[in-house]
PDB file of C-alpha atoms in Angstrom:
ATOM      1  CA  UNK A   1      23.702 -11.252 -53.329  1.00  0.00           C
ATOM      2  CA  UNK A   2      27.026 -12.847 -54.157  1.00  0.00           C
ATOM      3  CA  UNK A   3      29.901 -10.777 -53.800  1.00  0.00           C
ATOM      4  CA  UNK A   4      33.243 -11.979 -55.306  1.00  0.00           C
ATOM      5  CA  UNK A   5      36.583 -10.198 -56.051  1.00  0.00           C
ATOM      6  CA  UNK A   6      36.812  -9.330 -60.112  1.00  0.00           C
ATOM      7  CA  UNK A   7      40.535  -8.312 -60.067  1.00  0.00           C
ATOM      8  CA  UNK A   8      43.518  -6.863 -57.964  1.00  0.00           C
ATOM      9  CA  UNK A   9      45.197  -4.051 -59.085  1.00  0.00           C
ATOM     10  CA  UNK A  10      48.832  -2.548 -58.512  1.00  0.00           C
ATOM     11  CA  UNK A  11      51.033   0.050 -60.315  1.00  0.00           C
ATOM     12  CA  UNK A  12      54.743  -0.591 -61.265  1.00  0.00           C
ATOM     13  CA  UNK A  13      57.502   1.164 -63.335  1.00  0.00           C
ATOM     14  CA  UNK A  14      58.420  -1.844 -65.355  1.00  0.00           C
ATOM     15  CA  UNK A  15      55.011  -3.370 -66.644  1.00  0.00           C
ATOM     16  CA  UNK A  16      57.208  -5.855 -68.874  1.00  0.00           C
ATOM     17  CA  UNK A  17      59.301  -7.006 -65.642  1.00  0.00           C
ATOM     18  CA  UNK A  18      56.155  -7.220 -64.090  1.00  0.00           C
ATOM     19  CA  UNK A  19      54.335  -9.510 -66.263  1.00  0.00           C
ATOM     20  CA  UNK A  20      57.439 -11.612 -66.532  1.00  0.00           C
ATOM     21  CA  UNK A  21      57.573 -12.308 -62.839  1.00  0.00           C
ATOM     22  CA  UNK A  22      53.542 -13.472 -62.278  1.00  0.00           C
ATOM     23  CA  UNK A  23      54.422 -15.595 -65.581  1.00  0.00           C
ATOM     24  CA  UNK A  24      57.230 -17.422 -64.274  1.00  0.00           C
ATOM     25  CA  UNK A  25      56.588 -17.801 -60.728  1.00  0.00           C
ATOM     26  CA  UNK A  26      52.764 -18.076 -60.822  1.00  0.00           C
ATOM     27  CA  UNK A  27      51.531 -19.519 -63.928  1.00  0.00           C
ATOM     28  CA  UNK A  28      49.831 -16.406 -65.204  1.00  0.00           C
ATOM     29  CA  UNK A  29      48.385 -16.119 -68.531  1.00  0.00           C
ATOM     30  CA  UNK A  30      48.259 -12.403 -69.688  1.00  0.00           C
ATOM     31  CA  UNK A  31      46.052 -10.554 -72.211  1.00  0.00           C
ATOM     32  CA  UNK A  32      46.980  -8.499 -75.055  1.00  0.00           C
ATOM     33  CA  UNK A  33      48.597  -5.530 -73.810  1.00  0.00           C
ATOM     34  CA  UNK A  34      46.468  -2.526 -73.590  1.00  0.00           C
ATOM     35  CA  UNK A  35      47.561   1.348 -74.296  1.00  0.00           C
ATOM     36  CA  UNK A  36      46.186   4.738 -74.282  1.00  0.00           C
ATOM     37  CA  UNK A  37      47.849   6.902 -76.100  1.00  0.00           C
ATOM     38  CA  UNK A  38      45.970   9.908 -74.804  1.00  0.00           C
ATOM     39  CA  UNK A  39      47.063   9.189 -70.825  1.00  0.00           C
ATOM     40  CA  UNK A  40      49.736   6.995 -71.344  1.00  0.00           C
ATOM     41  CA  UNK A  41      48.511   4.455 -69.458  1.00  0.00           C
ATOM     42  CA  UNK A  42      49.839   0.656 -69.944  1.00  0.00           C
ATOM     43  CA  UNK A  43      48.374  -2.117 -68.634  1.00  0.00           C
ATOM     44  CA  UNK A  44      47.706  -6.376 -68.712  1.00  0.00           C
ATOM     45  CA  UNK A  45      45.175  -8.417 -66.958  1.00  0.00           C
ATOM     46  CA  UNK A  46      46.933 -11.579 -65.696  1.00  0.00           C
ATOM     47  CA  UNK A  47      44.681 -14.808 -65.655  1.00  0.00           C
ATOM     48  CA  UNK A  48      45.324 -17.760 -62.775  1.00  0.00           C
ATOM     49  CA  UNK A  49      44.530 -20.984 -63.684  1.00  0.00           C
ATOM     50  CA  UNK A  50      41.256 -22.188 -61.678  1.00  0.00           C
ATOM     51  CA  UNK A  51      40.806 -18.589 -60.157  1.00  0.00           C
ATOM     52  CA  UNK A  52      38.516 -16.088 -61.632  1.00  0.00           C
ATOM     53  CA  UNK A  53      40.113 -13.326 -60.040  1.00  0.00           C
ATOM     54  CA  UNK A  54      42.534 -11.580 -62.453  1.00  0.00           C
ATOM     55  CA  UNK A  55      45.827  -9.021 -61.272  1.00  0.00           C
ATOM     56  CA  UNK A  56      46.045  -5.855 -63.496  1.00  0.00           C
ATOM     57  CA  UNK A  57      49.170  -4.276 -63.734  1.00  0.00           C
ATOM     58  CA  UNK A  58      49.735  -0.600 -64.625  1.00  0.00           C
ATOM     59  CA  UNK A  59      52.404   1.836 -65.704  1.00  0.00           C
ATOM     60  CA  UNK A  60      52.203   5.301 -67.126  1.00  0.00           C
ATOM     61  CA  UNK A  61      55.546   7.157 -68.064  1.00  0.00           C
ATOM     62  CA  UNK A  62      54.627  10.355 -65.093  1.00  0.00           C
ATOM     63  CA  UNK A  63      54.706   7.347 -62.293  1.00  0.00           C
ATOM     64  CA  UNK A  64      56.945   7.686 -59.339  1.00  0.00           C
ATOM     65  CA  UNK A  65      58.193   6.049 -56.960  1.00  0.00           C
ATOM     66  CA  UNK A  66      59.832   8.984 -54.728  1.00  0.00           C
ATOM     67  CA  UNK A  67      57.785   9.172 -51.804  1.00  0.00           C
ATOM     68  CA  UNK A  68      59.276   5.694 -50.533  1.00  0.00           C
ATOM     69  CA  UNK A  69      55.597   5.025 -48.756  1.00  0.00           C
ATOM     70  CA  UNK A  70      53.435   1.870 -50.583  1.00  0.00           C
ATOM     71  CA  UNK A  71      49.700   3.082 -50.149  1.00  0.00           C
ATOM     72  CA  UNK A  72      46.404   1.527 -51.473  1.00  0.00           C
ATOM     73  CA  UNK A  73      47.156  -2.562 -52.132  1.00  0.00           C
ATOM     74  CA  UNK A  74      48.962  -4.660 -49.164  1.00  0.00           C
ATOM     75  CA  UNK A  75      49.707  -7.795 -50.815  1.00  0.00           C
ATOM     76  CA  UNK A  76      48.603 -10.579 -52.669  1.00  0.00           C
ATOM     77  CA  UNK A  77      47.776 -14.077 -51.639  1.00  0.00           C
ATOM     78  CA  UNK A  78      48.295 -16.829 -53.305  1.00  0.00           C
ATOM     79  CA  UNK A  79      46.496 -20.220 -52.337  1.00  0.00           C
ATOM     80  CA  UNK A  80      49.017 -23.015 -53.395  1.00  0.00           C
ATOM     81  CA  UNK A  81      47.471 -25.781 -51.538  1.00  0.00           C
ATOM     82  CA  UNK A  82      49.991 -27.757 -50.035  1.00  0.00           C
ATOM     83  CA  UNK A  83      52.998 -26.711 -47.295  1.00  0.00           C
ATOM     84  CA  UNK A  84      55.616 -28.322 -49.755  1.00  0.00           C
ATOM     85  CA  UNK A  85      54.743 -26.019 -52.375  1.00  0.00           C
ATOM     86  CA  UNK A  86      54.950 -22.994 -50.072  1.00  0.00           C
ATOM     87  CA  UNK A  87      58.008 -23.961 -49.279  1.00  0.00           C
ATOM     88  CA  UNK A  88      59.109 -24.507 -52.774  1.00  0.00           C
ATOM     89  CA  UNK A  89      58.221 -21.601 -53.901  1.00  0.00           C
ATOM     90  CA  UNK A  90      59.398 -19.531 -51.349  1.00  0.00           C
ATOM     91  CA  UNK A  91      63.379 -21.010 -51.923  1.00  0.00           C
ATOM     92  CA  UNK A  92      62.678 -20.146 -55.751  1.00  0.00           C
ATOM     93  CA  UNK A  93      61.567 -16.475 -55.469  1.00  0.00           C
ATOM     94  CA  UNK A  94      64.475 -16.319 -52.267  1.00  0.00           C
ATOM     95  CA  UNK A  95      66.849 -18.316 -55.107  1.00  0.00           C
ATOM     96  CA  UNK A  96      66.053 -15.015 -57.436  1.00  0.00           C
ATOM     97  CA  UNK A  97      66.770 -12.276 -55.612  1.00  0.00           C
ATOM     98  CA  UNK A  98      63.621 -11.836 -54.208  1.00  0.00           C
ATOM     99  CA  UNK A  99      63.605 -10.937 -50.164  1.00  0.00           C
ATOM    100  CA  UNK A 100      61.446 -13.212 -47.829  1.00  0.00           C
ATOM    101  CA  UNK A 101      60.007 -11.452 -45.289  1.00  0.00           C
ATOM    102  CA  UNK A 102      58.748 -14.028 -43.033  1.00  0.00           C
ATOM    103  CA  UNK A 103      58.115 -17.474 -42.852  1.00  0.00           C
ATOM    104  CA  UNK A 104      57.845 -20.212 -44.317  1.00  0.00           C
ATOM    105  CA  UNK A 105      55.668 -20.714 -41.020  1.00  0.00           C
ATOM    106  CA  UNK A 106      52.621 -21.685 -39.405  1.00  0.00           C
ATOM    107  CA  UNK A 107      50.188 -18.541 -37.950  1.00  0.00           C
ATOM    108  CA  UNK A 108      48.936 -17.984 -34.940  1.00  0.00           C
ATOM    109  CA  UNK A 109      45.717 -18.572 -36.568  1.00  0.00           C
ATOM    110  CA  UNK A 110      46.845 -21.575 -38.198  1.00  0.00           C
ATOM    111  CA  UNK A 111      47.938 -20.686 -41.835  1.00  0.00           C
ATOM    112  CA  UNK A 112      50.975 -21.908 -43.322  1.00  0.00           C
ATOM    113  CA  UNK A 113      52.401 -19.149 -45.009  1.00  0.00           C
ATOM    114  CA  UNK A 114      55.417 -17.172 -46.266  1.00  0.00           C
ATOM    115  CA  UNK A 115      55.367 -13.627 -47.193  1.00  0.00           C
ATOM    116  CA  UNK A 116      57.910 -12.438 -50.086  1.00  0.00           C
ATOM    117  CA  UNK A 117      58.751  -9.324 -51.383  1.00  0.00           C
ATOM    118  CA  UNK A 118      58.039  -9.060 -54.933  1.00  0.00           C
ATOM    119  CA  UNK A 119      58.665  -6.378 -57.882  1.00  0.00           C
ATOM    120  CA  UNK A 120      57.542  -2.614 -56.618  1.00  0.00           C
ATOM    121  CA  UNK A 121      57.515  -3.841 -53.021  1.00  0.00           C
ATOM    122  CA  UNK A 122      54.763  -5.470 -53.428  1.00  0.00           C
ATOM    123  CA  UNK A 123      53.922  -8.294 -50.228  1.00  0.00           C
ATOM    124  CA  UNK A 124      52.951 -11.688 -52.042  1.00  0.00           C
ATOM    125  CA  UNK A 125      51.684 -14.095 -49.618  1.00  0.00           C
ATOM    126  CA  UNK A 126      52.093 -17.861 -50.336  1.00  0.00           C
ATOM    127  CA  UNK A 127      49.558 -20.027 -48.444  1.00  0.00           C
ATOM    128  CA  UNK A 128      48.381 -23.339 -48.267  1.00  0.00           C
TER     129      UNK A 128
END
């Protein structure tokens, strides 16, 4: 049996904001934006080109972001297939406010990578 990931899923306050930075900094191609009126629940499924695996992105109006502790989902990584592009990429999202955490750099176990923090906290992971 084939096992393969389907989609990766994270909450935010601002689902526009959201969208708007997988869009312009990855390339994604959302869906129609989905709502239930009955819950309140918002969401889009972001599409990669050449990946099957999808990002869905939540908000409801009761969400909160008190407790200061990110639970559930680590991070995200991104496979961009070259070291230039990591480091591109990583001097764009830095350019926009965005904080790099570490990197660009090679691993201990031999991955180039950067790790940035993107919108919600949320670690995105750039590799090669």
């Amino acid at each position: 049996m084939t096992i393969t990931i389907n989609h990766i899923s994270m909450y935010t306050t601002n689902l526009e904001d959201t969208k708007n930075f997988f869009i312009t900094f990855f390339n994604a191609t959302p869906n129609k934006k989905y709502h239930n009126p009955k819950t309140g629940l918002s969401t889009y499924f972001l599409s990669f080109a050449d990946s099957q695996v999808k990002l869905e992105i939540m908000t409801k109006p009761d969400l909160s972001t008190d407790c200061g502790i990110h639970t559930g989902l680590n991070h995200i990584a991104f496979s961009l297939n070259c070291k230039e592009r990591v480091d591109e990429l990583t001097k764009q999202l830095s350019e926009n406010g965005y904080k790099t955490l570490s990197g660009p750099r090679t691993t201990g176990d031999g991955y180039y990578e950067s790790c940035v923090e993107g919108p919600e906290g949320i670690l995105i992971e750039l590799t090669q």
